[in-house]
Amino acid sequence: MSALSDQLVSIATLAYLLAMISHAVEYALGNSRARVVAAPSRELVGAAVGSASAGGTAAGPLADVPDTEADVATVDTSTDGAGAGGAELGSGAPGRAERTARRAALGGRIAVGLTFVAAALHLAALVTRGLAADRMPWGNMYEFVLTVSFIGVAAWLAVLVKWPYLRRLGLFLALVMVLLVATAELVLYTPIVPLVPALNSYWFIVHVSTIVFASGLFLLGAVPAAAYLMRAGYEEGRRSFPYTLAKRLPAAAGLERLTFVLHAFSFPIFTFAVIAGAIWAEAAWGRPWGWDPKETWAFISWVIYAGYLHARATPSVKRNVVAWLAILGFLTVLMNLFGVNIFFEGLHSYGGI
């Protein structure tokens, strides 16, 4: 089972790489039309995040993000002649622009299919690893990174099923997946060993599962946050690197709202995970909190993400500042995952490397 799990990880990495290449094909061949909302199909569930102010109204987290492509309109925001291509698309005979658009769409569909295949292989690798170890596959950095990355891609596929017009964001998500899974396989790999005594507790499942789930959603949330910063700059007229990378991304407003929804959903789960960890620490070590390096960085992450949500609900805070807070929060999550395990010693030193 262990050897099978290792082989599945390798094949999944290859599938993620092929998905990234297919997304890149769609990205390169597609036009630069940005999708914006024509009219909301319905207001999604969620409390209002801000009161009406000058030039804005209160809305649910994704109140104006449509459910289907039929609910959106496209506007040509490019200055590079894409409008002419759009005119050609409307002509009777299939032209070069139309053929290119069809190839781009095919590349996007292939990319999504490959991502589903990669995610299935990824899940199978985790299941076989768990069966081989006779425990949940979260006992070291290798297993933890594989699980967090799987949660991230599974959440992305769920988002894609709901809002398929966000597909071009998949290029950046696939890139992150290739980097994380390849790093786990090539750098962090650890043979299966029994859990250390401190982890033999039912709190292992409660605490680690919620930390894994929240971290995977934070991983996904960092992608539209970074994409928003690039797309917002492009919409403001910036034509230098890296803003030119964003000309084929969805509109900045939709990316920003997706970032918020993911973080608003994952933050309570992360809060519960931290509390569960404190309860477990009390049972295992006789104290709920001791400023162990991992505990300290978890607290730093919690403060930054709380600050993100507070800033997002404050109308006077600029949206690019809010997006940077989301990215900073994920950097602290990466520090807790990689930096603390590699460079610090503490009661949570279970990295296995």
mmCIF file of C-alpha atoms in Angstrom:
data_model
loop_
_atom_site.group_PDB
_atom_site.id
_atom_site.type_symbol
_atom_site.label_atom_id
_atom_site.label_comp_id
_atom_site.label_asym_id
_atom_site.label_seq_id
_atom_site.Cartn_x
_atom_site.Cartn_y
_atom_site.Cartn_z
ATOM 1 C CA MET A 1 0.000 0.000 0.000
ATOM 2 C CA SER A 2 2.821 2.396 0.838
ATOM 3 C CA ALA A 3 4.499 1.871 -2.551
ATOM 4 C CA LEU A 4 1.145 2.300 -4.292
ATOM 5 C CA SER A 5 0.565 5.566 -2.444
ATOM 6 C CA ASP A 6 3.972 6.854 -3.532
ATOM 7 C CA GLN A 7 3.242 5.958 -7.163
ATOM 8 C CA LEU A 8 -0.148 7.657 -7.025
ATOM 9 C CA VAL A 9 1.460 10.844 -5.715
ATOM 10 C CA SER A 10 3.891 10.824 -8.652
ATOM 11 C CA ILE A 11 1.105 10.308 -11.182
ATOM 12 C CA ALA A 12 -1.021 13.000 -9.525
ATOM 13 C CA THR A 13 1.881 15.439 -9.744
ATOM 14 C CA LEU A 14 2.187 14.721 -13.462
ATOM 15 C CA ALA A 15 -1.572 15.196 -13.909
ATOM 16 C CA TYR A 16 -1.422 18.562 -12.111
ATOM 17 C CA LEU A 17 1.465 19.581 -14.373
ATOM 18 C CA LEU A 18 -0.503 18.625 -17.496
ATOM 19 C CA ALA A 19 -3.524 20.523 -16.141
ATOM 20 C CA MET A 20 -1.349 23.584 -15.638
ATOM 21 C CA ILE A 21 -0.058 23.335 -19.215
ATOM 22 C CA SER A 22 -3.612 23.000 -20.550
ATOM 23 C CA HIS A 23 -4.717 26.009 -18.514
ATOM 24 C CA ALA A 24 -1.736 27.918 -19.932
ATOM 25 C CA VAL A 25 -2.873 27.033 -23.460
ATOM 26 C CA GLU A 26 -6.338 28.412 -22.742
ATOM 27 C CA TYR A 27 -4.811 31.467 -21.107
ATOM 28 C CA ALA A 28 -2.538 32.161 -24.062
ATOM 29 C CA LEU A 29 -5.174 31.600 -26.765
ATOM 30 C CA GLY A 30 -8.158 33.207 -25.048
ATOM 31 C CA ASN A 31 -9.245 36.786 -25.498
ATOM 32 C CA SER A 32 -8.900 39.420 -22.795
ATOM 33 C CA ARG A 33 -12.564 39.987 -22.151
ATOM 34 C CA ALA A 34 -13.329 40.301 -18.448
ATOM 35 C CA ARG A 35 -16.558 38.929 -17.089
ATOM 36 C CA VAL A 36 -18.582 41.365 -15.027
ATOM 37 C CA VAL A 37 -21.987 41.116 -13.490
ATOM 38 C CA ALA A 38 -24.965 42.240 -15.517
ATOM 39 C CA ALA A 39 -27.515 41.558 -12.814
ATOM 40 C CA PRO A 40 -27.443 39.222 -9.838
ATOM 41 C CA SER A 41 -29.417 36.043 -10.329
ATOM 42 C CA ARG A 42 -30.090 35.932 -6.625
ATOM 43 C CA GLU A 43 -28.439 37.047 -3.445
ATOM 44 C CA LEU A 44 -26.506 34.223 -1.902
ATOM 45 C CA VAL A 45 -26.684 33.308 1.728
ATOM 46 C CA GLY A 46 -24.565 35.564 3.931
ATOM 47 C CA ALA A 47 -24.919 38.531 6.182
ATOM 48 C CA ALA A 48 -24.201 41.989 4.888
ATOM 49 C CA VAL A 49 -20.559 42.857 5.331
ATOM 50 C CA GLY A 50 -20.838 46.593 5.256
ATOM 51 C CA SER A 51 -23.360 49.348 5.380
ATOM 52 C CA ALA A 52 -24.231 51.537 2.434
ATOM 53 C CA SER A 53 -21.739 54.313 1.898
ATOM 54 C CA ALA A 54 -20.993 56.856 -0.760
ATOM 55 C CA GLY A 55 -20.934 55.043 -4.062
ATOM 56 C CA GLY A 56 -21.637 51.573 -2.586
ATOM 57 C CA THR A 57 -24.301 49.410 -1.045
ATOM 58 C CA ALA A 58 -24.302 46.626 1.469
ATOM 59 C CA ALA A 59 -24.410 43.134 0.025
ATOM 60 C CA GLY A 60 -23.943 39.529 0.916
ATOM 61 C CA PRO A 61 -20.492 38.050 0.335
ATOM 62 C CA LEU A 62 -21.237 36.934 -3.213
ATOM 63 C CA ALA A 63 -24.500 38.774 -3.782
ATOM 64 C CA ASP A 64 -23.568 39.895 -7.262
ATOM 65 C CA VAL A 65 -21.569 36.903 -8.346
ATOM 66 C CA PRO A 66 -23.769 34.989 -10.791
ATOM 67 C CA ASP A 67 -24.473 31.296 -10.721
ATOM 68 C CA THR A 68 -23.977 30.652 -14.429
ATOM 69 C CA GLU A 69 -22.360 32.278 -17.413
ATOM 70 C CA ALA A 70 -25.828 33.193 -18.651
ATOM 71 C CA ASP A 71 -26.100 35.618 -15.763
ATOM 72 C CA VAL A 72 -22.998 37.612 -16.717
ATOM 73 C CA ALA A 73 -22.154 40.069 -19.426
ATOM 74 C CA THR A 74 -18.734 40.595 -20.971
ATOM 75 C CA VAL A 75 -17.097 43.901 -21.557
ATOM 76 C CA ASP A 76 -13.943 44.378 -23.556
ATOM 77 C CA THR A 77 -11.396 45.960 -21.214
ATOM 78 C CA SER A 78 -8.424 45.385 -23.467
ATOM 79 C CA THR A 79 -6.515 47.965 -25.422
ATOM 80 C CA ASP A 80 -4.679 45.485 -27.599
ATOM 81 C CA GLY A 81 -7.207 44.967 -30.342
ATOM 82 C CA ALA A 82 -9.225 42.194 -28.713
ATOM 83 C CA GLY A 83 -12.354 44.084 -29.650
ATOM 84 C CA ALA A 84 -11.649 43.435 -33.294
ATOM 85 C CA GLY A 85 -11.434 39.730 -32.513
ATOM 86 C CA GLY A 86 -14.796 39.978 -30.822
ATOM 87 C CA ALA A 87 -16.272 41.515 -33.939
ATOM 88 C CA GLU A 88 -14.894 38.681 -36.007
ATOM 89 C CA LEU A 89 -16.507 36.200 -33.663
ATOM 90 C CA GLY A 90 -19.836 37.708 -34.485
ATOM 91 C CA SER A 91 -19.418 37.351 -38.234
ATOM 92 C CA GLY A 92 -21.047 34.563 -40.220
ATOM 93 C CA ALA A 93 -18.150 32.368 -41.340
ATOM 94 C CA PRO A 94 -15.808 30.931 -38.744
ATOM 95 C CA GLY A 95 -12.701 33.098 -38.681
ATOM 96 C CA ARG A 96 -9.297 32.750 -37.142
ATOM 97 C CA ALA A 97 -10.418 34.339 -33.875
ATOM 98 C CA GLU A 98 -13.299 31.894 -33.582
ATOM 99 C CA ARG A 99 -11.069 28.887 -34.212
ATOM 100 C CA THR A 100 -8.596 30.186 -31.650
ATOM 101 C CA ALA A 101 -11.376 30.684 -29.132
ATOM 102 C CA ARG A 102 -12.548 27.115 -29.670
ATOM 103 C CA ARG A 103 -9.041 25.785 -29.101
ATOM 104 C CA ALA A 104 -8.770 27.886 -25.946
ATOM 105 C CA ALA A 105 -12.080 26.551 -24.652
ATOM 106 C CA LEU A 106 -10.974 22.985 -25.421
ATOM 107 C CA GLY A 107 -7.737 23.572 -23.538
ATOM 108 C CA GLY A 108 -9.721 24.854 -20.556
ATOM 109 C CA ARG A 109 -12.042 21.848 -20.536
ATOM 110 C CA ILE A 110 -9.095 19.475 -20.765
ATOM 111 C CA ALA A 111 -7.421 21.329 -17.897
ATOM 112 C CA VAL A 112 -10.479 20.935 -15.688
ATOM 113 C CA GLY A 113 -10.763 17.244 -16.580
ATOM 114 C CA LEU A 114 -7.096 16.694 -15.759
ATOM 115 C CA THR A 115 -7.551 18.522 -12.463
ATOM 116 C CA PHE A 116 -10.413 16.180 -11.544
ATOM 117 C CA VAL A 117 -8.235 13.187 -12.452
ATOM 118 C CA ALA A 118 -5.303 14.562 -10.469
ATOM 119 C CA ALA A 119 -7.525 15.219 -7.452
ATOM 120 C CA ALA A 120 -8.887 11.649 -7.613
ATOM 121 C CA LEU A 121 -5.334 10.259 -7.744
ATOM 122 C CA HIS A 122 -4.353 12.602 -4.940
ATOM 123 C CA LEU A 123 -7.206 11.337 -2.766
ATOM 124 C CA ALA A 124 -6.348 7.720 -3.582
ATOM 125 C CA ALA A 125 -2.750 8.373 -2.523
ATOM 126 C CA LEU A 126 -3.930 9.718 0.826
ATOM 127 C CA VAL A 127 -6.336 6.811 1.378
ATOM 128 C CA THR A 128 -3.724 4.166 0.563
ATOM 129 C CA ARG A 129 -1.186 5.972 2.758
ATOM 130 C CA GLY A 130 -3.661 5.929 5.628
ATOM 131 C CA LEU A 131 -4.432 2.236 5.099
ATOM 132 C CA ALA A 132 -0.744 1.376 5.004
ATOM 133 C CA ALA A 133 -0.102 3.339 8.214
ATOM 134 C CA ASP A 134 -3.332 2.155 9.881
ATOM 135 C CA ARG A 135 -4.077 5.725 10.936
ATOM 136 C CA MET A 136 -5.124 9.057 9.483
ATOM 137 C CA PRO A 137 -2.379 10.279 7.085
ATOM 138 C CA TRP A 138 -1.445 13.406 9.031
ATOM 139 C CA GLY A 139 1.525 12.248 11.098
ATOM 140 C CA ASN A 140 4.342 14.267 9.492
ATOM 141 C CA MET A 141 5.009 17.172 7.136
ATOM 142 C CA TYR A 142 4.846 15.013 4.013
ATOM 143 C CA GLU A 143 1.386 13.731 4.838
ATOM 144 C CA PHE A 144 0.177 17.095 6.121
ATOM 145 C CA VAL A 145 1.216 18.971 2.969
ATOM 146 C CA LEU A 146 -0.428 16.331 0.776
ATOM 147 C CA THR A 147 -3.662 16.627 2.740
ATOM 148 C CA VAL A 148 -3.717 20.441 2.830
ATOM 149 C CA SER A 149 -3.074 20.630 -0.912
ATOM 150 C CA PHE A 150 -5.847 18.105 -1.582
ATOM 151 C CA ILE A 151 -8.337 20.150 0.455
ATOM 152 C CA GLY A 152 -7.321 23.207 -1.559
ATOM 153 C CA VAL A 153 -7.865 21.557 -4.942
ATOM 154 C CA ALA A 154 -11.111 19.895 -3.827
ATOM 155 C CA ALA A 155 -12.451 23.270 -2.688
ATOM 156 C CA TRP A 156 -11.372 24.771 -6.023
ATOM 157 C CA LEU A 157 -13.275 22.135 -7.980
ATOM 158 C CA ALA A 158 -16.355 22.843 -5.875
ATOM 159 C CA VAL A 159 -16.016 26.554 -6.657
ATOM 160 C CA LEU A 160 -15.563 25.735 -10.330
ATOM 161 C CA VAL A 161 -18.721 23.640 -10.438
ATOM 162 C CA LYS A 162 -20.670 26.562 -8.985
ATOM 163 C CA TRP A 163 -19.033 29.356 -11.006
ATOM 164 C CA PRO A 164 -17.399 27.819 -14.114
ATOM 165 C CA TYR A 165 -16.499 31.195 -15.626
ATOM 166 C CA LEU A 166 -13.722 31.457 -12.996
ATOM 167 C CA ARG A 167 -11.891 28.666 -14.841
ATOM 168 C CA ARG A 168 -8.948 30.784 -15.952
ATOM 169 C CA LEU A 169 -7.971 31.230 -12.335
ATOM 170 C CA GLY A 170 -7.142 27.521 -12.480
ATOM 171 C CA LEU A 171 -3.772 28.263 -14.082
ATOM 172 C CA PHE A 172 -2.531 29.831 -10.868
ATOM 173 C CA LEU A 173 -4.132 27.184 -8.655
ATOM 174 C CA ALA A 174 -2.570 24.393 -10.727
ATOM 175 C CA LEU A 175 0.827 26.082 -10.422
ATOM 176 C CA VAL A 176 0.492 26.146 -6.626
ATOM 177 C CA MET A 177 -0.551 22.487 -6.617
ATOM 178 C CA VAL A 178 2.427 21.417 -8.720
ATOM 179 C CA LEU A 179 4.821 23.273 -6.412
ATOM 180 C CA LEU A 180 3.311 21.908 -3.184
ATOM 181 C CA VAL A 181 2.839 18.289 -4.226
ATOM 182 C CA ALA A 182 6.230 18.114 -5.934
ATOM 183 C CA THR A 183 7.889 19.630 -2.854
ATOM 184 C CA ALA A 184 6.167 17.072 -0.637
ATOM 185 C CA GLU A 185 7.270 14.223 -2.883
ATOM 186 C CA LEU A 186 10.848 15.321 -3.565
ATOM 187 C CA VAL A 187 11.827 17.127 -0.363
ATOM 188 C CA LEU A 188 9.509 16.159 2.488
ATOM 189 C CA TYR A 189 8.977 12.452 1.814
ATOM 190 C CA THR A 190 9.004 10.352 4.992
ATOM 191 C CA PRO A 191 8.553 6.575 5.243
ATOM 192 C CA ILE A 192 5.572 5.399 7.240
ATOM 193 C CA VAL A 193 6.273 5.238 10.956
ATOM 194 C CA PRO A 194 3.967 4.905 13.987
ATOM 195 C CA LEU A 195 2.622 8.074 15.563
ATOM 196 C CA VAL A 196 4.630 9.561 18.398
ATOM 197 C CA PRO A 197 2.931 8.896 21.770
ATOM 198 C CA ALA A 198 1.676 12.470 22.152
ATOM 199 C CA LEU A 199 -0.417 12.114 18.982
ATOM 200 C CA ASN A 200 -2.188 8.935 20.074
ATOM 201 C CA SER A 201 -5.386 10.667 21.100
ATOM 202 C CA TYR A 202 -8.860 11.226 19.690
ATOM 203 C CA TRP A 203 -7.904 14.929 19.710
ATOM 204 C CA PHE A 204 -5.499 14.079 16.911
ATOM 205 C CA ILE A 205 -8.456 13.671 14.566
ATOM 206 C CA VAL A 206 -10.435 16.609 15.961
ATOM 207 C CA HIS A 207 -7.613 19.148 16.021
ATOM 208 C CA VAL A 208 -5.602 18.129 12.979
ATOM 209 C CA SER A 209 -8.597 17.581 10.709
ATOM 210 C CA THR A 210 -9.902 21.099 11.333
ATOM 211 C CA ILE A 211 -6.429 22.630 10.974
ATOM 212 C CA VAL A 212 -5.967 20.765 7.688
ATOM 213 C CA PHE A 213 -9.356 21.828 6.370
ATOM 214 C CA ALA A 214 -8.895 25.490 7.299
ATOM 215 C CA SER A 215 -5.352 25.565 5.907
ATOM 216 C CA GLY A 216 -6.531 24.092 2.602
ATOM 217 C CA LEU A 217 -9.183 26.806 2.283
ATOM 218 C CA PHE A 218 -6.632 29.478 3.202
ATOM 219 C CA LEU A 219 -4.424 28.052 0.451
ATOM 220 C CA LEU A 220 -7.229 28.418 -2.065
ATOM 221 C CA GLY A 221 -8.165 31.869 -0.740
ATOM 222 C CA ALA A 222 -4.645 33.192 -1.294
ATOM 223 C CA VAL A 223 -4.891 32.487 -5.045
ATOM 224 C CA PRO A 224 -7.793 34.872 -5.873
ATOM 225 C CA ALA A 225 -6.310 37.403 -3.426
ATOM 226 C CA ALA A 226 -3.087 37.557 -5.440
ATOM 227 C CA ALA A 227 -5.041 37.452 -8.705
ATOM 228 C CA TYR A 228 -7.202 40.345 -7.483
ATOM 229 C CA LEU A 229 -4.159 42.553 -6.894
ATOM 230 C CA MET A 230 -2.942 41.906 -10.436
ATOM 231 C CA ARG A 231 -6.360 42.282 -12.050
ATOM 232 C CA ALA A 232 -7.206 45.449 -10.124
ATOM 233 C CA GLY A 233 -3.944 47.000 -11.285
ATOM 234 C CA TYR A 234 -4.682 45.989 -14.871
ATOM 235 C CA GLU A 235 -8.161 47.498 -14.695
ATOM 236 C CA GLU A 236 -6.584 50.712 -13.420
ATOM 237 C CA GLY A 237 -4.523 50.906 -16.600
ATOM 238 C CA ARG A 238 -1.219 49.425 -15.478
ATOM 239 C CA ARG A 239 0.413 47.546 -18.341
ATOM 240 C CA SER A 240 3.680 46.421 -16.746
ATOM 241 C CA PHE A 241 4.568 43.042 -15.262
ATOM 242 C CA PRO A 242 2.880 41.376 -13.349
ATOM 243 C CA TYR A 243 -0.361 43.232 -14.134
ATOM 244 C CA THR A 244 -0.330 42.101 -17.770
ATOM 245 C CA LEU A 245 -0.669 38.510 -16.529
ATOM 246 C CA ALA A 246 -4.154 39.368 -15.314
ATOM 247 C CA LYS A 247 -5.755 40.697 -18.485
ATOM 248 C CA ARG A 248 -7.534 37.382 -19.087
ATOM 249 C CA LEU A 249 -8.648 36.873 -15.494
ATOM 250 C CA PRO A 250 -12.222 37.448 -14.272
ATOM 251 C CA ALA A 251 -13.106 40.953 -13.107
ATOM 252 C CA ALA A 252 -11.346 42.159 -9.957
ATOM 253 C CA ALA A 253 -14.575 42.631 -7.990
ATOM 254 C CA GLY A 254 -15.526 38.972 -8.368
ATOM 255 C CA LEU A 255 -12.037 37.803 -7.370
ATOM 256 C CA GLU A 256 -12.137 39.965 -4.261
ATOM 257 C CA ARG A 257 -15.530 38.630 -3.219
ATOM 258 C CA LEU A 258 -14.440 35.033 -3.768
ATOM 259 C CA THR A 259 -11.427 35.712 -1.542
ATOM 260 C CA PHE A 260 -13.701 37.022 1.187
ATOM 261 C CA VAL A 261 -16.156 34.113 1.038
ATOM 262 C CA LEU A 262 -13.374 31.540 1.344
ATOM 263 C CA HIS A 263 -11.821 33.309 4.328
ATOM 264 C CA ALA A 264 -15.142 34.007 6.036
ATOM 265 C CA PHE A 265 -15.942 30.297 5.792
ATOM 266 C CA SER A 266 -12.536 29.003 6.916
ATOM 267 C CA PHE A 267 -11.795 31.434 9.767
ATOM 268 C CA PRO A 268 -14.333 29.964 12.248
ATOM 269 C CA ILE A 269 -13.002 26.479 11.476
ATOM 270 C CA PHE A 270 -9.458 27.682 12.109
ATOM 271 C CA THR A 271 -10.581 29.303 15.370
ATOM 272 C CA PHE A 272 -12.137 26.036 16.510
ATOM 273 C CA ALA A 273 -8.935 24.178 15.563
ATOM 274 C CA VAL A 274 -6.822 26.512 17.720
ATOM 275 C CA ILE A 275 -9.207 26.074 20.656
ATOM 276 C CA ALA A 276 -9.214 22.289 20.190
ATOM 277 C CA GLY A 277 -5.424 22.350 20.144
ATOM 278 C CA ALA A 278 -5.362 24.225 23.452
ATOM 279 C CA ILE A 279 -7.711 21.649 25.012
ATOM 280 C CA TRP A 280 -5.526 18.830 23.703
ATOM 281 C CA ALA A 281 -2.396 20.548 25.062
ATOM 282 C CA GLU A 282 -4.026 20.773 28.487
ATOM 283 C CA ALA A 283 -4.749 17.039 28.418
ATOM 284 C CA ALA A 284 -1.331 16.041 27.051
ATOM 285 C CA TRP A 285 1.065 18.518 28.658
ATOM 286 C CA GLY A 286 -0.853 19.970 31.575
ATOM 287 C CA ARG A 287 -1.171 23.467 30.148
ATOM 288 C CA PRO A 288 -3.418 24.875 27.394
ATOM 289 C CA TRP A 289 -0.903 27.340 25.988
ATOM 290 C CA GLY A 290 2.851 27.623 26.326
ATOM 291 C CA TRP A 291 3.984 29.812 23.407
ATOM 292 C CA ASP A 292 5.578 26.877 21.679
ATOM 293 C CA PRO A 293 6.784 28.026 18.199
ATOM 294 C CA LYS A 294 3.825 26.354 16.460
ATOM 295 C CA GLU A 295 1.364 27.787 18.956
ATOM 296 C CA THR A 296 2.893 31.230 18.538
ATOM 297 C CA TRP A 297 2.658 31.176 14.744
ATOM 298 C CA ALA A 298 -0.883 29.801 14.889
ATOM 299 C CA PHE A 299 -1.791 32.775 17.054
ATOM 300 C CA ILE A 300 -0.080 35.156 14.608
ATOM 301 C CA SER A 301 -2.072 33.619 11.748
ATOM 302 C CA TRP A 302 -5.304 33.948 13.716
ATOM 303 C CA VAL A 303 -4.664 37.629 14.467
ATOM 304 C CA ILE A 304 -3.869 38.423 10.823
ATOM 305 C CA TYR A 305 -6.929 36.620 9.490
ATOM 306 C CA ALA A 306 -9.111 38.305 12.102
ATOM 307 C CA GLY A 307 -7.606 41.590 10.954
ATOM 308 C CA TYR A 308 -8.402 40.666 7.360
ATOM 309 C CA LEU A 309 -12.084 40.103 8.138
ATOM 310 C CA HIS A 310 -12.260 43.288 10.185
ATOM 311 C CA ALA A 311 -10.611 45.292 7.404
ATOM 312 C CA ARG A 312 -12.923 43.724 4.819
ATOM 313 C CA ALA A 313 -15.944 44.911 6.825
ATOM 314 C CA THR A 314 -14.536 48.445 7.182
ATOM 315 C CA PRO A 315 -15.545 50.624 4.201
ATOM 316 C CA SER A 316 -12.619 53.015 4.668
ATOM 317 C CA VAL A 317 -10.002 50.296 4.180
ATOM 318 C CA LYS A 318 -8.908 49.921 0.569
ATOM 319 C CA ARG A 319 -9.507 46.557 -1.025
ATOM 320 C CA ASN A 320 -5.873 46.124 -2.061
ATOM 321 C CA VAL A 321 -4.842 46.486 1.610
ATOM 322 C CA VAL A 322 -7.408 43.817 2.501
ATOM 323 C CA ALA A 323 -6.024 41.488 -0.170
ATOM 324 C CA TRP A 324 -2.482 41.947 1.111
ATOM 325 C CA LEU A 325 -3.671 40.928 4.580
ATOM 326 C CA ALA A 326 -5.059 37.692 3.126
ATOM 327 C CA ILE A 327 -1.734 36.966 1.442
ATOM 328 C CA LEU A 328 0.202 37.839 4.598
ATOM 329 C CA GLY A 329 -2.012 35.473 6.565
ATOM 330 C CA PHE A 330 -1.228 32.612 4.216
ATOM 331 C CA LEU A 331 2.485 33.378 4.421
ATOM 332 C CA THR A 332 2.255 32.887 8.185
ATOM 333 C CA VAL A 333 0.462 29.572 7.570
ATOM 334 C CA LEU A 334 3.360 28.518 5.328
ATOM 335 C CA MET A 335 5.812 29.662 7.993
ATOM 336 C CA ASN A 336 4.010 27.523 10.558
ATOM 337 C CA LEU A 337 3.985 24.544 8.226
ATOM 338 C CA PHE A 338 7.514 24.719 6.801
ATOM 339 C CA GLY A 339 9.606 27.213 8.757
ATOM 340 C CA VAL A 340 8.662 26.114 12.259
ATOM 341 C CA ASN A 341 9.121 22.416 11.463
ATOM 342 C CA ILE A 342 12.475 22.973 9.777
ATOM 343 C CA PHE A 343 14.108 25.718 11.828
ATOM 344 C CA PHE A 344 12.587 25.457 15.317
ATOM 345 C CA GLU A 345 12.424 22.825 18.011
ATOM 346 C CA GLY A 346 9.383 22.446 20.223
ATOM 347 C CA LEU A 347 6.700 20.153 21.517
ATOM 348 C CA HIS A 348 5.121 20.140 18.039
ATOM 349 C CA SER A 349 8.249 18.924 16.240
ATOM 350 C CA TYR A 350 6.642 16.082 14.329
ATOM 351 C CA GLY A 351 7.819 17.109 10.873
ATOM 352 C CA GLY A 352 9.688 13.896 10.198
ATOM 353 C CA ILE A 353 12.470 15.554 8.200
#
